[in-house]
Amino acid sequence: MFLETSFSHPGWIVFKRQRFVHNNIVRRLQKISTMDLLLMVLMNALFLYAVTADMDMKFGYHVIEGNARFLENIETNLVENTVKIHTPAHNDVMESYQIQDFRQGQQMKCLPSLEQCRLRDIDRETAGDAGQVTEGFIHSWNKGDNTINSANEEVVKEMFYVNLDEVIDVNFLAGALKEFYQDFKYPVYKEKKIPQDAEILNITGSAGSRVKREMNTLNNECKGQEAKTIFGIDSGRSCNHLKMCQTKERRNGRWILTDCGNTHITSPLVYICVCCPWVTTIDRNGNECACSRMQDW
């Protein structure tokens, strides 16, 4: 808005100068060459790229989980709708690097200690997209709180298994998943959700060594009884911690985040096994089960 002035007021002089500059710019644009137009298009493209790059957000939470204290690093991109999470090793949890690509509806988690990556569809019931994860951090930042304590978290257990005889052809990876995978180059296995009615047993005496693709033979013939397919939970797991806000409410003309809380998403290592029908615990030193799992089984 311009000031109301007389002709002799300094503000009017400034206004006249602004109008003079504007008219000169218009005349120059009318005489602009094709090369200049291309240059302007290029400059606009570079500007758009810079704005897009600013949609990358990197932040972290200080996590307290039992006796462990560590920093969990998170990166979100609102344009690509991706979430990356790095969780260091702690307690019985393995170090993990994860990307969730909500455009493709898939996520990949790489486990350096096992030298493997796992690919699966995103579980929409437990996962928050880039917008939700970013909103949760901003909400906590505004409150001056970037710490997550496992003592007051909602624990969500994701139950997926892998068959180490099924290796994914990485040539089919695309977009953010393909770019993410370049830092690892491990074999990629497909994770599948365990059926709700499946039988799940613990694996005892496992040694947490590197996994290789191997299915051990069932040495015991199960006394003539038919063997059963079950799922074995091994020691070691991966996890991540997030602050999530589930809903928004409009109050006094402003949108307010509500139902905000800490979520601990934990993913045990689960393998498919064939066992004798009476087995209630999978013993890696026994001969009543065979699983596609640890190298020293």
PDB file of C-alpha atoms in Angstrom:
ATOM      1  CA  MET A   1       0.000   0.000   0.000  1.00  0.00           C
ATOM      2  CA  PHE A   2       1.394   3.404  -1.019  1.00  0.00           C
ATOM      3  CA  LEU A   3       1.354   6.465   1.249  1.00  0.00           C
ATOM      4  CA  GLU A   4      -1.126   9.237   0.583  1.00  0.00           C
ATOM      5  CA  THR A   5       1.167  12.208  -0.203  1.00  0.00           C
ATOM      6  CA  SER A   6       1.271  15.531  -1.938  1.00  0.00           C
ATOM      7  CA  PHE A   7       3.373  15.943  -5.054  1.00  0.00           C
ATOM      8  CA  SER A   8       6.088  17.547  -2.993  1.00  0.00           C
ATOM      9  CA  HIS A   9       6.201  14.709  -0.436  1.00  0.00           C
ATOM     10  CA  PRO A  10       9.343  12.494  -0.607  1.00  0.00           C
ATOM     11  CA  GLY A  11       7.064   9.446  -0.722  1.00  0.00           C
ATOM     12  CA  TRP A  12       5.662  10.597  -4.041  1.00  0.00           C
ATOM     13  CA  ILE A  13       9.160  10.930  -5.461  1.00  0.00           C
ATOM     14  CA  VAL A  14       9.905   7.347  -4.413  1.00  0.00           C
ATOM     15  CA  PHE A  15       6.665   6.180  -6.004  1.00  0.00           C
ATOM     16  CA  LYS A  16       7.550   7.928  -9.297  1.00  0.00           C
ATOM     17  CA  ARG A  17      10.981   6.306  -9.272  1.00  0.00           C
ATOM     18  CA  GLN A  18       9.439   2.869  -8.657  1.00  0.00           C
ATOM     19  CA  ARG A  19       7.029   3.391 -11.564  1.00  0.00           C
ATOM     20  CA  PHE A  20       9.904   4.528 -13.809  1.00  0.00           C
ATOM     21  CA  VAL A  21      11.923   1.388 -12.957  1.00  0.00           C
ATOM     22  CA  HIS A  22       8.876  -0.798 -13.564  1.00  0.00           C
ATOM     23  CA  ASN A  23       8.248   0.751 -16.990  1.00  0.00           C
ATOM     24  CA  ASN A  24      11.878   0.233 -17.983  1.00  0.00           C
ATOM     25  CA  ILE A  25      11.689  -3.441 -16.987  1.00  0.00           C
ATOM     26  CA  VAL A  26       8.567  -3.888 -19.117  1.00  0.00           C
ATOM     27  CA  ARG A  27      10.263  -2.299 -22.153  1.00  0.00           C
ATOM     28  CA  ARG A  28      13.301  -4.550 -21.769  1.00  0.00           C
ATOM     29  CA  LEU A  29      11.135  -7.662 -21.468  1.00  0.00           C
ATOM     30  CA  GLN A  30       9.389  -6.697 -24.707  1.00  0.00           C
ATOM     31  CA  LYS A  31      12.754  -6.693 -26.480  1.00  0.00           C
ATOM     32  CA  ILE A  32      14.011  -9.903 -24.888  1.00  0.00           C
ATOM     33  CA  SER A  33      15.648 -12.461 -27.202  1.00  0.00           C
ATOM     34  CA  THR A  34      14.982 -16.197 -27.471  1.00  0.00           C
ATOM     35  CA  MET A  35      18.290 -16.926 -25.737  1.00  0.00           C
ATOM     36  CA  ASP A  36      17.285 -14.680 -22.854  1.00  0.00           C
ATOM     37  CA  LEU A  37      13.971 -16.503 -22.565  1.00  0.00           C
ATOM     38  CA  LEU A  38      15.768 -19.827 -22.347  1.00  0.00           C
ATOM     39  CA  LEU A  39      18.044 -18.370 -19.699  1.00  0.00           C
ATOM     40  CA  MET A  40      15.023 -17.258 -17.679  1.00  0.00           C
ATOM     41  CA  VAL A  41      13.476 -20.727 -17.948  1.00  0.00           C
ATOM     42  CA  LEU A  42      16.739 -22.247 -16.720  1.00  0.00           C
ATOM     43  CA  MET A  43      16.918 -19.829 -13.790  1.00  0.00           C
ATOM     44  CA  ASN A  44      13.333 -20.654 -12.829  1.00  0.00           C
ATOM     45  CA  ALA A  45      14.145 -24.358 -12.969  1.00  0.00           C
ATOM     46  CA  LEU A  46      17.149 -23.839 -10.706  1.00  0.00           C
ATOM     47  CA  PHE A  47      14.996 -21.841  -8.304  1.00  0.00           C
ATOM     48  CA  LEU A  48      12.397 -24.616  -8.243  1.00  0.00           C
ATOM     49  CA  TYR A  49      15.149 -27.162  -7.567  1.00  0.00           C
ATOM     50  CA  ALA A  50      16.402 -25.089  -4.636  1.00  0.00           C
ATOM     51  CA  VAL A  51      12.889 -24.862  -3.199  1.00  0.00           C
ATOM     52  CA  THR A  52      12.418 -28.609  -3.634  1.00  0.00           C
ATOM     53  CA  ALA A  53      15.748 -29.320  -1.939  1.00  0.00           C
ATOM     54  CA  ASP A  54      14.527 -27.339   1.057  1.00  0.00           C
ATOM     55  CA  MET A  55      11.785 -29.959   1.521  1.00  0.00           C
ATOM     56  CA  ASP A  56      14.450 -32.295   2.959  1.00  0.00           C
ATOM     57  CA  MET A  57      14.317 -32.211   6.746  1.00  0.00           C
ATOM     58  CA  LYS A  58      16.917 -33.881   8.962  1.00  0.00           C
ATOM     59  CA  PHE A  59      16.331 -34.190  12.683  1.00  0.00           C
ATOM     60  CA  GLY A  60      16.690 -36.654  15.526  1.00  0.00           C
ATOM     61  CA  TYR A  61      15.349 -37.866  18.844  1.00  0.00           C
ATOM     62  CA  HIS A  62      17.297 -38.645  21.990  1.00  0.00           C
ATOM     63  CA  VAL A  63      15.957 -42.064  22.958  1.00  0.00           C
ATOM     64  CA  ILE A  64      16.010 -43.691  26.387  1.00  0.00           C
ATOM     65  CA  GLU A  65      15.347 -47.422  26.117  1.00  0.00           C
ATOM     66  CA  GLY A  66      16.103 -49.305  29.317  1.00  0.00           C
ATOM     67  CA  ASN A  67      19.781 -48.750  30.097  1.00  0.00           C
ATOM     68  CA  ALA A  68      20.524 -47.539  26.566  1.00  0.00           C
ATOM     69  CA  ARG A  69      20.807 -43.888  25.529  1.00  0.00           C
ATOM     70  CA  PHE A  70      21.185 -43.104  21.837  1.00  0.00           C
ATOM     71  CA  LEU A  71      20.351 -40.666  19.040  1.00  0.00           C
ATOM     72  CA  GLU A  72      17.947 -41.813  16.349  1.00  0.00           C
ATOM     73  CA  ASN A  73      18.402 -39.879  13.088  1.00  0.00           C
ATOM     74  CA  ILE A  74      15.442 -39.188  10.809  1.00  0.00           C
ATOM     75  CA  GLU A  75      15.169 -37.587   7.380  1.00  0.00           C
ATOM     76  CA  THR A  76      11.909 -36.729   5.635  1.00  0.00           C
ATOM     77  CA  ASN A  77      11.181 -35.388   2.169  1.00  0.00           C
ATOM     78  CA  LEU A  78       7.710 -33.902   1.774  1.00  0.00           C
ATOM     79  CA  VAL A  79       7.931 -33.708  -2.028  1.00  0.00           C
ATOM     80  CA  GLU A  80       8.926 -37.350  -2.538  1.00  0.00           C
ATOM     81  CA  ASN A  81       6.954 -38.452   0.561  1.00  0.00           C
ATOM     82  CA  THR A  82       9.827 -40.527   1.933  1.00  0.00           C
ATOM     83  CA  VAL A  83      11.010 -41.210   5.472  1.00  0.00           C
ATOM     84  CA  LYS A  84      14.525 -42.431   6.332  1.00  0.00           C
ATOM     85  CA  ILE A  85      15.435 -43.668   9.816  1.00  0.00           C
ATOM     86  CA  HIS A  86      18.812 -44.748  11.215  1.00  0.00           C
ATOM     87  CA  THR A  87      18.711 -46.565  14.538  1.00  0.00           C
ATOM     88  CA  PRO A  88      22.067 -47.542  16.125  1.00  0.00           C
ATOM     89  CA  ALA A  89      22.648 -50.889  17.825  1.00  0.00           C
ATOM     90  CA  HIS A  90      21.553 -50.999  21.479  1.00  0.00           C
ATOM     91  CA  ASN A  91      20.490 -53.650  23.979  1.00  0.00           C
ATOM     92  CA  ASP A  92      19.335 -56.604  21.824  1.00  0.00           C
ATOM     93  CA  VAL A  93      18.514 -54.327  18.873  1.00  0.00           C
ATOM     94  CA  MET A  94      20.577 -54.419  15.684  1.00  0.00           C
ATOM     95  CA  GLU A  95      21.658 -51.332  13.797  1.00  0.00           C
ATOM     96  CA  SER A  96      19.236 -50.619  10.966  1.00  0.00           C
ATOM     97  CA  TYR A  97      18.788 -48.205   8.078  1.00  0.00           C
ATOM     98  CA  GLN A  98      15.264 -47.856   6.748  1.00  0.00           C
ATOM     99  CA  ILE A  99      13.511 -45.969   3.983  1.00  0.00           C
ATOM    100  CA  GLN A 100       9.764 -45.764   3.474  1.00  0.00           C
ATOM    101  CA  ASP A 101       8.623 -44.603   0.043  1.00  0.00           C
ATOM    102  CA  PHE A 102       4.936 -43.791   0.365  1.00  0.00           C
ATOM    103  CA  ARG A 103       4.592 -43.042  -3.338  1.00  0.00           C
ATOM    104  CA  GLN A 104       5.571 -46.607  -4.207  1.00  0.00           C
ATOM    105  CA  GLY A 105       3.992 -48.025  -1.056  1.00  0.00           C
ATOM    106  CA  GLN A 106       7.156 -49.954  -0.174  1.00  0.00           C
ATOM    107  CA  GLN A 107       9.877 -49.843   2.436  1.00  0.00           C
ATOM    108  CA  MET A 108      13.389 -51.269   2.644  1.00  0.00           C
ATOM    109  CA  LYS A 109      15.345 -51.997   5.798  1.00  0.00           C
ATOM    110  CA  CYS A 110      19.059 -52.862   5.680  1.00  0.00           C
ATOM    111  CA  LEU A 111      20.787 -54.654   8.558  1.00  0.00           C
ATOM    112  CA  PRO A 112      24.607 -54.314   8.360  1.00  0.00           C
ATOM    113  CA  SER A 113      25.262 -56.976  11.029  1.00  0.00           C
ATOM    114  CA  LEU A 114      23.377 -59.541   8.928  1.00  0.00           C
ATOM    115  CA  GLU A 115      24.557 -58.123   5.592  1.00  0.00           C
ATOM    116  CA  GLN A 116      21.037 -58.227   4.196  1.00  0.00           C
ATOM    117  CA  CYS A 117      18.199 -55.900   3.217  1.00  0.00           C
ATOM    118  CA  ARG A 118      14.486 -56.611   3.487  1.00  0.00           C
ATOM    119  CA  LEU A 119      11.796 -55.231   1.202  1.00  0.00           C
ATOM    120  CA  ARG A 120       8.061 -55.198   1.841  1.00  0.00           C
ATOM    121  CA  ASP A 121       4.869 -53.249   1.430  1.00  0.00           C
ATOM    122  CA  ILE A 122       4.354 -50.455   3.956  1.00  0.00           C
ATOM    123  CA  ASP A 123       1.973 -51.367   6.763  1.00  0.00           C
ATOM    124  CA  ARG A 124      -0.434 -48.430   6.651  1.00  0.00           C
ATOM    125  CA  GLU A 125      -1.832 -49.313  10.078  1.00  0.00           C
ATOM    126  CA  THR A 126       1.462 -48.559  11.844  1.00  0.00           C
ATOM    127  CA  ALA A 127       3.437 -46.260   9.532  1.00  0.00           C
ATOM    128  CA  GLY A 128       3.207 -42.473   9.392  1.00  0.00           C
ATOM    129  CA  ASP A 129       4.042 -40.764   6.116  1.00  0.00           C
ATOM    130  CA  ALA A 130       6.558 -37.933   5.685  1.00  0.00           C
ATOM    131  CA  GLY A 131       4.006 -35.291   6.636  1.00  0.00           C
ATOM    132  CA  GLN A 132       2.948 -37.028   9.852  1.00  0.00           C
ATOM    133  CA  VAL A 133       6.518 -37.743  10.959  1.00  0.00           C
ATOM    134  CA  THR A 134       7.559 -34.147  10.275  1.00  0.00           C
ATOM    135  CA  GLU A 135       4.492 -32.756  12.057  1.00  0.00           C
ATOM    136  CA  GLY A 136       5.234 -34.928  15.075  1.00  0.00           C
ATOM    137  CA  PHE A 137       8.772 -33.552  15.314  1.00  0.00           C
ATOM    138  CA  ILE A 138       7.675 -29.927  14.882  1.00  0.00           C
ATOM    139  CA  HIS A 139       5.007 -30.402  17.549  1.00  0.00           C
ATOM    140  CA  SER A 140       7.578 -31.793  20.003  1.00  0.00           C
ATOM    141  CA  TRP A 141      10.135 -29.115  19.040  1.00  0.00           C
ATOM    142  CA  ASN A 142       7.642 -26.348  19.793  1.00  0.00           C
ATOM    143  CA  LYS A 143       7.162 -27.893  23.223  1.00  0.00           C
ATOM    144  CA  GLY A 144      10.937 -28.039  23.751  1.00  0.00           C
ATOM    145  CA  ASP A 145      10.913 -31.833  23.897  1.00  0.00           C
ATOM    146  CA  ASN A 146      13.003 -33.990  21.557  1.00  0.00           C
ATOM    147  CA  THR A 147      13.415 -36.949  23.935  1.00  0.00           C
ATOM    148  CA  ILE A 148      11.561 -40.259  23.713  1.00  0.00           C
ATOM    149  CA  ASN A 149      11.431 -42.517  26.764  1.00  0.00           C
ATOM    150  CA  SER A 150      10.414 -46.120  26.156  1.00  0.00           C
ATOM    151  CA  ALA A 151       8.706 -46.126  29.546  1.00  0.00           C
ATOM    152  CA  ASN A 152       5.822 -44.080  28.118  1.00  0.00           C
ATOM    153  CA  GLU A 153       5.549 -45.401  24.575  1.00  0.00           C
ATOM    154  CA  GLU A 154       2.907 -47.348  22.747  1.00  0.00           C
ATOM    155  CA  VAL A 155       4.617 -50.537  21.541  1.00  0.00           C
ATOM    156  CA  VAL A 156       3.681 -51.806  18.090  1.00  0.00           C
ATOM    157  CA  LYS A 157       5.065 -55.203  17.061  1.00  0.00           C
ATOM    158  CA  GLU A 158       5.321 -55.808  13.326  1.00  0.00           C
ATOM    159  CA  MET A 159       5.301 -59.510  12.482  1.00  0.00           C
ATOM    160  CA  PHE A 160       6.924 -60.258   9.122  1.00  0.00           C
ATOM    161  CA  TYR A 161       9.068 -63.177   7.991  1.00  0.00           C
ATOM    162  CA  VAL A 162      11.567 -63.851   5.231  1.00  0.00           C
ATOM    163  CA  ASN A 163      12.388 -66.888   3.160  1.00  0.00           C
ATOM    164  CA  LEU A 164      16.122 -66.695   2.547  1.00  0.00           C
ATOM    165  CA  ASP A 165      15.768 -68.884  -0.531  1.00  0.00           C
ATOM    166  CA  GLU A 166      13.947 -66.048  -2.310  1.00  0.00           C
ATOM    167  CA  VAL A 167      16.321 -63.254  -3.373  1.00  0.00           C
ATOM    168  CA  ILE A 168      14.873 -60.162  -5.058  1.00  0.00           C
ATOM    169  CA  ASP A 169      16.304 -58.955  -8.364  1.00  0.00           C
ATOM    170  CA  VAL A 170      17.498 -55.452  -7.437  1.00  0.00           C
ATOM    171  CA  ASN A 171      17.279 -54.340 -11.073  1.00  0.00           C
ATOM    172  CA  PHE A 172      13.561 -53.865 -10.476  1.00  0.00           C
ATOM    173  CA  LEU A 173      14.156 -51.284  -7.728  1.00  0.00           C
ATOM    174  CA  ALA A 174      13.180 -47.755  -8.734  1.00  0.00           C
ATOM    175  CA  GLY A 175      13.185 -44.187  -7.480  1.00  0.00           C
ATOM    176  CA  ALA A 176      14.119 -43.472  -3.881  1.00  0.00           C
ATOM    177  CA  LEU A 177      14.425 -47.182  -3.052  1.00  0.00           C
ATOM    178  CA  LYS A 178      17.020 -47.710  -5.781  1.00  0.00           C
ATOM    179  CA  GLU A 179      19.025 -44.672  -4.661  1.00  0.00           C
ATOM    180  CA  PHE A 180      18.900 -45.783  -1.019  1.00  0.00           C
ATOM    181  CA  TYR A 181      20.072 -49.316  -1.863  1.00  0.00           C
ATOM    182  CA  GLN A 182      23.279 -48.065  -3.531  1.00  0.00           C
ATOM    183  CA  ASP A 183      24.838 -47.517  -0.092  1.00  0.00           C
ATOM    184  CA  PHE A 184      24.482 -51.192   0.891  1.00  0.00           C
ATOM    185  CA  LYS A 185      24.512 -53.687  -2.013  1.00  0.00           C
ATOM    186  CA  TYR A 186      23.442 -56.544   0.284  1.00  0.00           C
ATOM    187  CA  PRO A 187      21.158 -59.342  -0.916  1.00  0.00           C
ATOM    188  CA  VAL A 188      17.524 -58.213  -0.735  1.00  0.00           C
ATOM    189  CA  TYR A 189      14.834 -60.538   0.591  1.00  0.00           C
ATOM    190  CA  LYS A 190      11.078 -60.162   0.433  1.00  0.00           C
ATOM    191  CA  GLU A 191       9.305 -59.792   3.770  1.00  0.00           C
ATOM    192  CA  LYS A 192       5.799 -61.188   4.054  1.00  0.00           C
ATOM    193  CA  LYS A 193       3.241 -60.672   6.785  1.00  0.00           C
ATOM    194  CA  ILE A 194       2.709 -63.625   9.090  1.00  0.00           C
ATOM    195  CA  PRO A 195      -0.884 -64.933   8.898  1.00  0.00           C
ATOM    196  CA  GLN A 196      -2.945 -64.170  11.987  1.00  0.00           C
ATOM    197  CA  ASP A 197      -3.688 -67.844  12.617  1.00  0.00           C
ATOM    198  CA  ALA A 198      -0.051 -68.954  12.222  1.00  0.00           C
ATOM    199  CA  GLU A 199       1.801 -70.846  14.938  1.00  0.00           C
ATOM    200  CA  ILE A 200       4.768 -68.840  16.229  1.00  0.00           C
ATOM    201  CA  LEU A 201       7.506 -70.296  18.445  1.00  0.00           C
ATOM    202  CA  ASN A 202      10.713 -68.939  19.955  1.00  0.00           C
ATOM    203  CA  ILE A 203      14.107 -70.026  18.666  1.00  0.00           C
ATOM    204  CA  THR A 204      16.431 -70.834  21.560  1.00  0.00           C
ATOM    205  CA  GLY A 205      20.209 -70.867  21.724  1.00  0.00           C
ATOM    206  CA  SER A 206      20.664 -68.777  18.585  1.00  0.00           C
ATOM    207  CA  ALA A 207      23.989 -67.088  18.111  1.00  0.00           C
ATOM    208  CA  GLY A 208      23.247 -63.893  16.191  1.00  0.00           C
ATOM    209  CA  SER A 209      25.804 -64.581  13.476  1.00  0.00           C
ATOM    210  CA  ARG A 210      25.430 -63.602   9.835  1.00  0.00           C
ATOM    211  CA  VAL A 211      22.550 -65.178   7.939  1.00  0.00           C
ATOM    212  CA  LYS A 212      23.121 -67.093   4.750  1.00  0.00           C
ATOM    213  CA  ARG A 213      20.645 -68.645   2.357  1.00  0.00           C
ATOM    214  CA  GLU A 214      20.411 -72.161   3.641  1.00  0.00           C
ATOM    215  CA  MET A 215      17.619 -74.590   4.569  1.00  0.00           C
ATOM    216  CA  ASN A 216      18.850 -77.335   6.844  1.00  0.00           C
ATOM    217  CA  THR A 217      17.409 -80.781   6.410  1.00  0.00           C
ATOM    218  CA  LEU A 218      15.012 -82.207   8.941  1.00  0.00           C
ATOM    219  CA  ASN A 219      17.113 -85.023  10.400  1.00  0.00           C
ATOM    220  CA  ASN A 220      14.289 -86.402  12.501  1.00  0.00           C
ATOM    221  CA  GLU A 221      11.538 -88.178  10.540  1.00  0.00           C
ATOM    222  CA  CYS A 222       9.035 -87.088  13.227  1.00  0.00           C
ATOM    223  CA  LYS A 223       8.273 -90.724  14.125  1.00  0.00           C
ATOM    224  CA  GLY A 224       6.148 -91.104  11.045  1.00  0.00           C
ATOM    225  CA  GLN A 225       3.997 -88.057  11.828  1.00  0.00           C
ATOM    226  CA  GLU A 226       3.505 -85.210   9.388  1.00  0.00           C
ATOM    227  CA  ALA A 227       5.759 -82.196   9.925  1.00  0.00           C
ATOM    228  CA  LYS A 228       4.200 -78.744  10.291  1.00  0.00           C
ATOM    229  CA  THR A 229       5.141 -75.301   9.027  1.00  0.00           C
ATOM    230  CA  ILE A 230       5.641 -72.741  11.784  1.00  0.00           C
ATOM    231  CA  PHE A 231       7.347 -69.381  12.266  1.00  0.00           C
ATOM    232  CA  GLY A 232      10.351 -69.030  14.551  1.00  0.00           C
ATOM    233  CA  ILE A 233      11.264 -65.817  16.382  1.00  0.00           C
ATOM    234  CA  ASP A 234      15.016 -65.441  16.737  1.00  0.00           C
ATOM    235  CA  SER A 235      16.913 -63.306  19.220  1.00  0.00           C
ATOM    236  CA  GLY A 236      17.765 -59.842  17.971  1.00  0.00           C
ATOM    237  CA  ARG A 237      15.371 -57.361  16.436  1.00  0.00           C
ATOM    238  CA  SER A 238      15.163 -53.997  14.761  1.00  0.00           C
ATOM    239  CA  CYS A 239      13.108 -51.048  15.920  1.00  0.00           C
ATOM    240  CA  ASN A 240      12.510 -47.330  15.686  1.00  0.00           C
ATOM    241  CA  HIS A 241      10.939 -44.649  17.852  1.00  0.00           C
ATOM    242  CA  LEU A 242       8.691 -41.862  16.601  1.00  0.00           C
ATOM    243  CA  LYS A 243       6.525 -39.075  17.922  1.00  0.00           C
ATOM    244  CA  MET A 244       3.236 -39.265  16.051  1.00  0.00           C
ATOM    245  CA  CYS A 245       0.139 -37.061  16.027  1.00  0.00           C
ATOM    246  CA  GLN A 246      -2.938 -38.912  14.827  1.00  0.00           C
ATOM    247  CA  THR A 247      -5.492 -36.141  14.296  1.00  0.00           C
ATOM    248  CA  LYS A 248      -5.957 -32.391  13.858  1.00  0.00           C
ATOM    249  CA  GLU A 249      -8.615 -30.127  15.313  1.00  0.00           C
ATOM    250  CA  ARG A 250      -9.459 -26.556  14.384  1.00  0.00           C
ATOM    251  CA  ARG A 251      -9.439 -24.313  17.442  1.00  0.00           C
ATOM    252  CA  ASN A 252      -9.769 -20.519  17.399  1.00  0.00           C
ATOM    253  CA  GLY A 253      -9.166 -20.477  13.669  1.00  0.00           C
ATOM    254  CA  ARG A 254      -5.986 -22.570  13.868  1.00  0.00           C
ATOM    255  CA  TRP A 255      -5.258 -26.227  13.196  1.00  0.00           C
ATOM    256  CA  ILE A 256      -4.031 -27.968  16.354  1.00  0.00           C
ATOM    257  CA  LEU A 257      -2.335 -31.388  16.429  1.00  0.00           C
ATOM    258  CA  THR A 258      -3.991 -33.765  18.884  1.00  0.00           C
ATOM    259  CA  ASP A 259      -3.540 -37.339  20.078  1.00  0.00           C
ATOM    260  CA  CYS A 260       0.239 -36.932  19.993  1.00  0.00           C
ATOM    261  CA  GLY A 261       2.317 -39.645  21.592  1.00  0.00           C
ATOM    262  CA  ASN A 262       5.447 -41.770  21.411  1.00  0.00           C
ATOM    263  CA  THR A 263       5.380 -44.923  19.319  1.00  0.00           C
ATOM    264  CA  HIS A 264       7.907 -47.773  19.543  1.00  0.00           C
ATOM    265  CA  ILE A 265       7.761 -49.932  16.416  1.00  0.00           C
ATOM    266  CA  THR A 266       9.639 -53.180  16.952  1.00  0.00           C
ATOM    267  CA  SER A 267      10.314 -55.891  14.371  1.00  0.00           C
ATOM    268  CA  PRO A 268      11.621 -59.269  15.571  1.00  0.00           C
ATOM    269  CA  LEU A 269      13.588 -61.546  13.265  1.00  0.00           C
ATOM    270  CA  VAL A 270      11.194 -64.249  12.109  1.00  0.00           C
ATOM    271  CA  TYR A 271      11.981 -67.225   9.881  1.00  0.00           C
ATOM    272  CA  ILE A 272       9.838 -69.921   8.331  1.00  0.00           C
ATOM    273  CA  CYS A 273      10.495 -73.412   9.718  1.00  0.00           C
ATOM    274  CA  VAL A 274       9.401 -77.013   9.281  1.00  0.00           C
ATOM    275  CA  CYS A 275       9.085 -78.894  12.587  1.00  0.00           C
ATOM    276  CA  CYS A 276       7.758 -82.097  14.058  1.00  0.00           C
ATOM    277  CA  PRO A 277       4.173 -81.666  15.306  1.00  0.00           C
ATOM    278  CA  TRP A 278       5.008 -81.889  19.024  1.00  0.00           C
ATOM    279  CA  VAL A 279       7.620 -79.103  19.011  1.00  0.00           C
ATOM    280  CA  THR A 280       6.845 -76.152  21.335  1.00  0.00           C
ATOM    281  CA  THR A 281      10.269 -74.463  21.233  1.00  0.00           C
ATOM    282  CA  ILE A 282      12.701 -74.441  18.326  1.00  0.00           C
ATOM    283  CA  ASP A 283      16.115 -75.645  19.469  1.00  0.00           C
ATOM    284  CA  ARG A 284      18.873 -74.831  17.012  1.00  0.00           C
ATOM    285  CA  ASN A 285      20.956 -77.687  18.447  1.00  0.00           C
ATOM    286  CA  GLY A 286      18.157 -80.239  17.991  1.00  0.00           C
ATOM    287  CA  ASN A 287      16.988 -82.188  14.964  1.00  0.00           C
ATOM    288  CA  GLU A 288      13.235 -81.691  15.195  1.00  0.00           C
ATOM    289  CA  CYS A 289      13.106 -78.478  13.161  1.00  0.00           C
ATOM    290  CA  ALA A 290      14.675 -77.052  10.029  1.00  0.00           C
ATOM    291  CA  CYS A 291      14.643 -73.307   9.384  1.00  0.00           C
ATOM    292  CA  SER A 292      16.031 -70.990   6.765  1.00  0.00           C
ATOM    293  CA  ARG A 293      18.048 -68.932   9.203  1.00  0.00           C
ATOM    294  CA  MET A 294      21.378 -68.580  10.984  1.00  0.00           C
ATOM    295  CA  GLN A 295      24.674 -69.694   9.484  1.00  0.00           C
ATOM    296  CA  ASP A 296      25.598 -71.849  12.466  1.00  0.00           C
ATOM    297  CA  TRP A 297      22.254 -73.688  12.740  1.00  0.00           C
TER     298      TRP A 297
END
